[in-house]
Coordinates of C-alpha atoms in Angstrom, one line a residue:
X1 CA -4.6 22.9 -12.4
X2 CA -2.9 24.6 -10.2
X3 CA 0.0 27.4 -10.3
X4 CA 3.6 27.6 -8.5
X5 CA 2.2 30.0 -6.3
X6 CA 0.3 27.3 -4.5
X7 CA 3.2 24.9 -4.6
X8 CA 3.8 22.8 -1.7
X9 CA 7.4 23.3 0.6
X10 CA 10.6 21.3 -1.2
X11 CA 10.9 17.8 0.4
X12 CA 7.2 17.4 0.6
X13 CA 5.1 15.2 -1.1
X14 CA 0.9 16.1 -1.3
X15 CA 0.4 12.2 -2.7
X16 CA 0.0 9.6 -0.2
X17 CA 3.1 7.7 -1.0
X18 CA 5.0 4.8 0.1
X19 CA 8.0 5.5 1.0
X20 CA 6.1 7.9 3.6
X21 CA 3.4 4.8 4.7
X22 CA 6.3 2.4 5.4
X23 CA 8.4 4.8 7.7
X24 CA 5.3 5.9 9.6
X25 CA 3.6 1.9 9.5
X26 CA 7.2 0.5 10.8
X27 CA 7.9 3.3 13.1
X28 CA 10.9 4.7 11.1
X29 CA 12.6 1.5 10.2
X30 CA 14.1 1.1 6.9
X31 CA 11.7 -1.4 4.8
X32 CA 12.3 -2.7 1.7
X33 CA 11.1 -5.5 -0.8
X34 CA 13.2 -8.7 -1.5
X35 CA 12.0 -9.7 -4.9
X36 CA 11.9 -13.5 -5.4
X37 CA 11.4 -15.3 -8.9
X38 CA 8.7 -18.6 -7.5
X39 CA 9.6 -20.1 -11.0
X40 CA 6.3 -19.9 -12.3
X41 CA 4.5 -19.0 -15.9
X42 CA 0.9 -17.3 -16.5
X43 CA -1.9 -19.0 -17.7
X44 CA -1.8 -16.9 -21.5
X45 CA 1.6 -18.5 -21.7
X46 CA 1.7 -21.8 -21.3
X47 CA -2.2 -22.6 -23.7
X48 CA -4.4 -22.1 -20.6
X49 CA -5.7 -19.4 -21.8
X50 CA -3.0 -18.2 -25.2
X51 CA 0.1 -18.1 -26.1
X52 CA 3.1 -15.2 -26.0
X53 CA 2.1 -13.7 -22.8
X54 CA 0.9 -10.3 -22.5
X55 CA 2.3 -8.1 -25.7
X56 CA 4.3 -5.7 -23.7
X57 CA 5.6 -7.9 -21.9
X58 CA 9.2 -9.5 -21.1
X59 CA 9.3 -11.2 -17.6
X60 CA 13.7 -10.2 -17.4
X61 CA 12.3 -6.3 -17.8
X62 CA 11.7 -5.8 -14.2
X63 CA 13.2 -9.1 -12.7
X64 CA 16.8 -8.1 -11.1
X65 CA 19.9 -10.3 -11.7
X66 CA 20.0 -11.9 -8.7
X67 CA 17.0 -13.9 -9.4
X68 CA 17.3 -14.8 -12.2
X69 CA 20.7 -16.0 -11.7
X70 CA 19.9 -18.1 -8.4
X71 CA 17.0 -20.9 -8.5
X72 CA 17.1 -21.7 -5.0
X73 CA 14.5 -19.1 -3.2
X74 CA 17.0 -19.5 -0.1
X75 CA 19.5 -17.8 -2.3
X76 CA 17.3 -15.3 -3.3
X77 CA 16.2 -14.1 -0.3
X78 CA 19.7 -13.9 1.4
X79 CA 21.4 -12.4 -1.8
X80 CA 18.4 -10.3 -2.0
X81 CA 18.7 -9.2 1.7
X82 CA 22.3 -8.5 1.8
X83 CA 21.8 -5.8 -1.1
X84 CA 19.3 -4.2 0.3
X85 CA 21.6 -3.9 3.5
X86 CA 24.4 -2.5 1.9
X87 CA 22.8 -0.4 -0.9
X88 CA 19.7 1.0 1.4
X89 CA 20.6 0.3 4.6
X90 CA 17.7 -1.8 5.6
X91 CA 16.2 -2.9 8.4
X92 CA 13.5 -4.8 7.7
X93 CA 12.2 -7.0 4.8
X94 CA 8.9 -7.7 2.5
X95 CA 9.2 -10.8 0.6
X96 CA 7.8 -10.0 -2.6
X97 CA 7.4 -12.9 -5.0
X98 CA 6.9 -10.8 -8.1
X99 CA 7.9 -12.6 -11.9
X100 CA 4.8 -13.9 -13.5
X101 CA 1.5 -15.4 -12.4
X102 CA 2.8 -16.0 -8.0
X103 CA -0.8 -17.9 -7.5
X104 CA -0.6 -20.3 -10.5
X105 CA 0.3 -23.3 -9.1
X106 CA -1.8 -25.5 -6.6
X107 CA -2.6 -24.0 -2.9
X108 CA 0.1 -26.7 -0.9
X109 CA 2.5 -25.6 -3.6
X110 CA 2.2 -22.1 -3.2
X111 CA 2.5 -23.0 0.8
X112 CA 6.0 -24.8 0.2
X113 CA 7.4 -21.3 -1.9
X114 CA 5.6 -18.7 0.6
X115 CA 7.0 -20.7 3.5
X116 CA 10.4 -21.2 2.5
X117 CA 11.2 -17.6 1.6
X118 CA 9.2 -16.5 4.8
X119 CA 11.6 -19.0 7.3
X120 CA 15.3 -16.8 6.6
X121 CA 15.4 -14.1 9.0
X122 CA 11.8 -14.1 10.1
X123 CA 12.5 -11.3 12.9
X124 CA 13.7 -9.3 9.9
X125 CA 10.5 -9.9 7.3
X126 CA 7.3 -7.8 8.1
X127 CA 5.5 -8.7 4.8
X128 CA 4.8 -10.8 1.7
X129 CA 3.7 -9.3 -1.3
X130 CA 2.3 -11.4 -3.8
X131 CA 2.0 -10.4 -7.4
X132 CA -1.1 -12.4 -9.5
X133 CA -3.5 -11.9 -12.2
X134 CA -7.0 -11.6 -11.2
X135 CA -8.5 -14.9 -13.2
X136 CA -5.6 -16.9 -11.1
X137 CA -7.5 -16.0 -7.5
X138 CA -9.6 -18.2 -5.6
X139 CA -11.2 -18.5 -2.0
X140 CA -8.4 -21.8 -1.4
X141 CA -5.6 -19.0 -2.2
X142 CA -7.0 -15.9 -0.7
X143 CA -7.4 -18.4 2.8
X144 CA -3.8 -19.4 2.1
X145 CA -2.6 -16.0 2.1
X146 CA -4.7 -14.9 4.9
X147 CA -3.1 -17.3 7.5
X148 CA 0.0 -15.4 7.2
X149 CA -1.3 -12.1 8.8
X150 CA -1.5 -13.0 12.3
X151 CA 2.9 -12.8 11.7
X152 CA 3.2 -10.6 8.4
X153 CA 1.1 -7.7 6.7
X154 CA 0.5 -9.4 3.1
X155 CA -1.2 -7.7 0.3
X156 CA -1.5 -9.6 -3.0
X157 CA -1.0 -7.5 -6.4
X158 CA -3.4 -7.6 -9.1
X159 CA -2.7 -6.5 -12.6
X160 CA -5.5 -4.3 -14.0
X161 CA -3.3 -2.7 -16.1
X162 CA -6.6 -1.5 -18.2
X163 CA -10.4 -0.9 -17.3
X164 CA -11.0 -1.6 -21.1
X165 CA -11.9 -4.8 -22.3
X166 CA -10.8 -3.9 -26.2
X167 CA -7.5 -2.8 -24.7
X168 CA -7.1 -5.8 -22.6
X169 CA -8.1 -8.3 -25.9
X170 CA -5.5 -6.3 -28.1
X171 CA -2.7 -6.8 -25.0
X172 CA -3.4 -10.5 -25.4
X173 CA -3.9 -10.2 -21.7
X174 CA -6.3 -13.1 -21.7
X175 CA -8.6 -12.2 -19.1
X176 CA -11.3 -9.5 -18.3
X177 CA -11.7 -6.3 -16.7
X178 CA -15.0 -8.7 -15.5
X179 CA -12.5 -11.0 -14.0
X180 CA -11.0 -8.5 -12.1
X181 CA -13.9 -7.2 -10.3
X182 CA -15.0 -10.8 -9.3
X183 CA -11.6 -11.3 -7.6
X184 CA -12.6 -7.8 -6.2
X185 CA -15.2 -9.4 -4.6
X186 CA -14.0 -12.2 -3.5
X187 CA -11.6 -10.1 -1.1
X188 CA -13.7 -7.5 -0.2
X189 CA -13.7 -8.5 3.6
X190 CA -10.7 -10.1 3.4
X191 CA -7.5 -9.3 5.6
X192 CA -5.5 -9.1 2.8
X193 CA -4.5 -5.4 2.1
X194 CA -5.0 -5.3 -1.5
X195 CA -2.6 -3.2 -4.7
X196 CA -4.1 -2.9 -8.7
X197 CA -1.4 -2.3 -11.1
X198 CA -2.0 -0.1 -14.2
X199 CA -0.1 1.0 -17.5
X200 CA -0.9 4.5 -18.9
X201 CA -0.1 5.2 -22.4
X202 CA -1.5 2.3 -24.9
X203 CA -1.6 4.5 -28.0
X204 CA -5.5 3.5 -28.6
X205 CA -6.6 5.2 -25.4
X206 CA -7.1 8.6 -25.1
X207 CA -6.5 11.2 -22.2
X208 CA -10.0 10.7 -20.9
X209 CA -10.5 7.2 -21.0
X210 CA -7.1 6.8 -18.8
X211 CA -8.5 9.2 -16.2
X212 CA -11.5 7.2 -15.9
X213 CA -8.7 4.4 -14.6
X214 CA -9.6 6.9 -10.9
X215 CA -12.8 6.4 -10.8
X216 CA -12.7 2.6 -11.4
X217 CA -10.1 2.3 -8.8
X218 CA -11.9 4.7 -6.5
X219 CA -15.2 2.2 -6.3
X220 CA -14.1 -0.5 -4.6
X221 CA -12.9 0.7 -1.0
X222 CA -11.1 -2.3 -0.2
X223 CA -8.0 -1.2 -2.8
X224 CA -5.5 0.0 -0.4
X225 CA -2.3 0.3 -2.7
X226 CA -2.1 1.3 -6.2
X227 CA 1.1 1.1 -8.8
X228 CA 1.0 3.6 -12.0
X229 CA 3.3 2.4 -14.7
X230 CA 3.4 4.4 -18.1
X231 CA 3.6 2.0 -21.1
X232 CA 7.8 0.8 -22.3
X233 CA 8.6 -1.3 -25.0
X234 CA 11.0 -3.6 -24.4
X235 CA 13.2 -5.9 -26.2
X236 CA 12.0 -9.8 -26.3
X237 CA 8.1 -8.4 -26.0
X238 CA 5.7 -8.8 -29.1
X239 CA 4.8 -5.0 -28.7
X240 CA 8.7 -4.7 -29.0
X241 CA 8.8 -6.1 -32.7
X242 CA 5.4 -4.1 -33.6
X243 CA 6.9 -0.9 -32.4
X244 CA 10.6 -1.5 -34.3
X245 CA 8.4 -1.8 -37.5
X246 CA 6.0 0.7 -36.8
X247 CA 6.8 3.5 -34.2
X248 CA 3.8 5.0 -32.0
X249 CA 3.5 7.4 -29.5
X250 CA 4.3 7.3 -26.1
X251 CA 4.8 9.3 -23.1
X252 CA 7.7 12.2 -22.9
X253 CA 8.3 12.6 -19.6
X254 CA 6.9 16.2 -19.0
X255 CA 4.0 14.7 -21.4
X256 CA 3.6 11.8 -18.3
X257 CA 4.5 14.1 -15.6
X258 CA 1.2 16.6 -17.1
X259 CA -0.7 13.3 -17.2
X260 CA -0.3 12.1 -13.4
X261 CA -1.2 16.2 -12.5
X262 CA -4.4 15.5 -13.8
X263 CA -4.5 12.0 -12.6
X264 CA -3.7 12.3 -8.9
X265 CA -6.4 14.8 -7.9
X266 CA -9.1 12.3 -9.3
X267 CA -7.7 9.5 -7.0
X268 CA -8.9 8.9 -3.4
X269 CA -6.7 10.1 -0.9
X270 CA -6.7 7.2 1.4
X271 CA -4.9 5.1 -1.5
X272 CA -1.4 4.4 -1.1
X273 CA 0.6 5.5 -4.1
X274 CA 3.5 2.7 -4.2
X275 CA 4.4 3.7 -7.9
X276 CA 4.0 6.4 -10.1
X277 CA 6.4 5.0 -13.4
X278 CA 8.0 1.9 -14.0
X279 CA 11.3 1.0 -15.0
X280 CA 13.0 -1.8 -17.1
X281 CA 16.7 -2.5 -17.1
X282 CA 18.5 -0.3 -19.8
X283 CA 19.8 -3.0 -22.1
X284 CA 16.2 -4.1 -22.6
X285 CA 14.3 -0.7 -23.0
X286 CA 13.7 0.4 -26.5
X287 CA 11.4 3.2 -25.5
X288 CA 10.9 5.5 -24.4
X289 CA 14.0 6.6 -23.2
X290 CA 14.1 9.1 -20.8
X291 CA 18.2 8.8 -20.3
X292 CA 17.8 9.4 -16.4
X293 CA 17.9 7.3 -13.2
X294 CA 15.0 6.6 -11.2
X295 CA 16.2 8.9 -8.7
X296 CA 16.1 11.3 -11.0
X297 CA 12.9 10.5 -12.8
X298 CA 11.2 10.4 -9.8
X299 CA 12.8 13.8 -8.6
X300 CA 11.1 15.0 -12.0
X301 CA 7.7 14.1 -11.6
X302 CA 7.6 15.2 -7.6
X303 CA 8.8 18.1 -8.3
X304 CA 6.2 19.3 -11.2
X305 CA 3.7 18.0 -8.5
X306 CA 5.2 19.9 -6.0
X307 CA 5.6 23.4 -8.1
X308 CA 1.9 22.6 -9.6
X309 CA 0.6 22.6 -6.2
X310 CA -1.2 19.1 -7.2
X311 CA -3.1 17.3 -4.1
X312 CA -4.2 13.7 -4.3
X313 CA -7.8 13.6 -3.7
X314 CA -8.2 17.4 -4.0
X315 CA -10.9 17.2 -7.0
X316 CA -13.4 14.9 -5.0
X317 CA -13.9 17.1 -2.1

């Protein structure tokens, strides 16, 4: 690891980041995501494949307000839009249809929900982002979503959250890290630009095993965006009622801030960092609680990058 004496210049960031790939990719327009609840469930929710969902899981966690408050997608998108405008000043707009399993329905449905939130303002709307598990991907969907690039860049989210199988089965995630890597497949020459999500921090796996997650990610060429969440607990989850009972540890946030040092030097540099933490609204986190605002959370963790001299990509050259 490095020292401060190597540190990079305040202001700059040696991970290939977001923020950084939107204002160069959309020439310095402000771009941000209009999240849109589609309505639907996940497969190890409704007996497909279990019961409970996922056990860290609480789908109102990371869904704001305003959709859960408005069914129509219409609504969604404008209300969506206008806060973006006068909160961030934006410019332009990727639809990002995010609660739950967004390919679990059949393809012509999917068509009427992508449609509809892709007709308001579409002079403003440069992208769709579709979140999905990996065992809810086909050809018929991945076709679907591909007829939308000649207008909008789409990339469709997969949740990884683990490379372990025994992590994955105690989760009650319901499907495989195998299952992943056949959807992998599947859109490997695909247009689609395609994003992994991962949690760090399940109290069973150790250091080593969650730096492996780079070298997973790194195989497959075709992962062009990843999102790094360290593990919450939050109320309404079954983790949530485990951890009440019997506290476990997670992540401080120096302890996570250490972690991603380690972790970013091991992960290709081409990747496109979109997240390095997550966040769930206040009156649902039980913990941990790091009593600070994303701003400031993510001022943290940038700045022990920054004074660590820490380089994305720097230990595979």
């Amino acid at each position: 690891m490095q020292n401060e004496l190597t540190a990079t210049p305040p202001g700059f960031k040696s991970y290939n980041n977001y923020g950084a790939w939107l204002r160069e990719k959309y020439d310095g327009q402000r771009v941000f995501k209009v999240i849109v609840d589609g309505g639907f469930t996940c497969p190890n929710r409704d007996g497909s494949k279990g019961f409970g969902g996922c056990t860290y899981c609480n789908v109102d966690s990371f869904t704001p307000s305003v959709s859960r408050e408005n069914p129509s997608i219409r609504e969604q998108v404008i209300k969506g839009m206008e806060r973006a405008r006068k909160g961030n000043r934006a410019d332009k707009f990727i639809i990002y249809f995010q609660p739950n399993t967004n390919t679990y329905a059949p393809t012509h449905y999917l068509k009427m929900l992508y449609d509809e939130a892709l007709s308001i303002e579409p002079e403003n709307i440069v992208g769709l982002s579709v979140g999905t598990r990996p065992d809810c991907i086909d050809m018929e969907k991945i076709a679907l979503l591909e007829s939308y690039t000649d207008r909008f860049d789409v990339d469709l989210e997969m949740g990884m959250e683990s490379i372990y199988n025994d992590t994955l089965g105690q989760i009650n995630r319901g499907c495989t890290h195998d299952e992943l890597i056949k959807a992998l497949a599947m859109l490997e020459n695909s247009k689609l630009d395609v994003c992994v999500h991962t949690i760090f921090g399940f109290p069973w796996e150790t250091k080593e095993m969650m730096l492996a997650y780079a070298d997973e990610i790194n195989r497959f060429p075709h992962i062009k965006f990843v999102k790094f969440h360290h593990l919450h607990i939050v109320e309404g989850s079954i983790m949530g009622v485990k951890y009440k009972r019997e506290p476990f540890k997670l992540f401080s946030l120096p302890e996570y801030a250490d972690f991603l040092c380690e972790l970013l030097p091991l992960v290709r540099p081409d990747i496109v960092i979109q997240r390095l933490f997550g966040l769930s609204d206040r009156e649902l986190l039980i913990a941990p609680n790091w009593d600070l605002k994303k701003s400031e959370i993510q001022y943290f963790i940038d700045e022990t990058i920054r004074k660590r001299g820490i380089v994305q990509g720097s230990a595979l050259l």
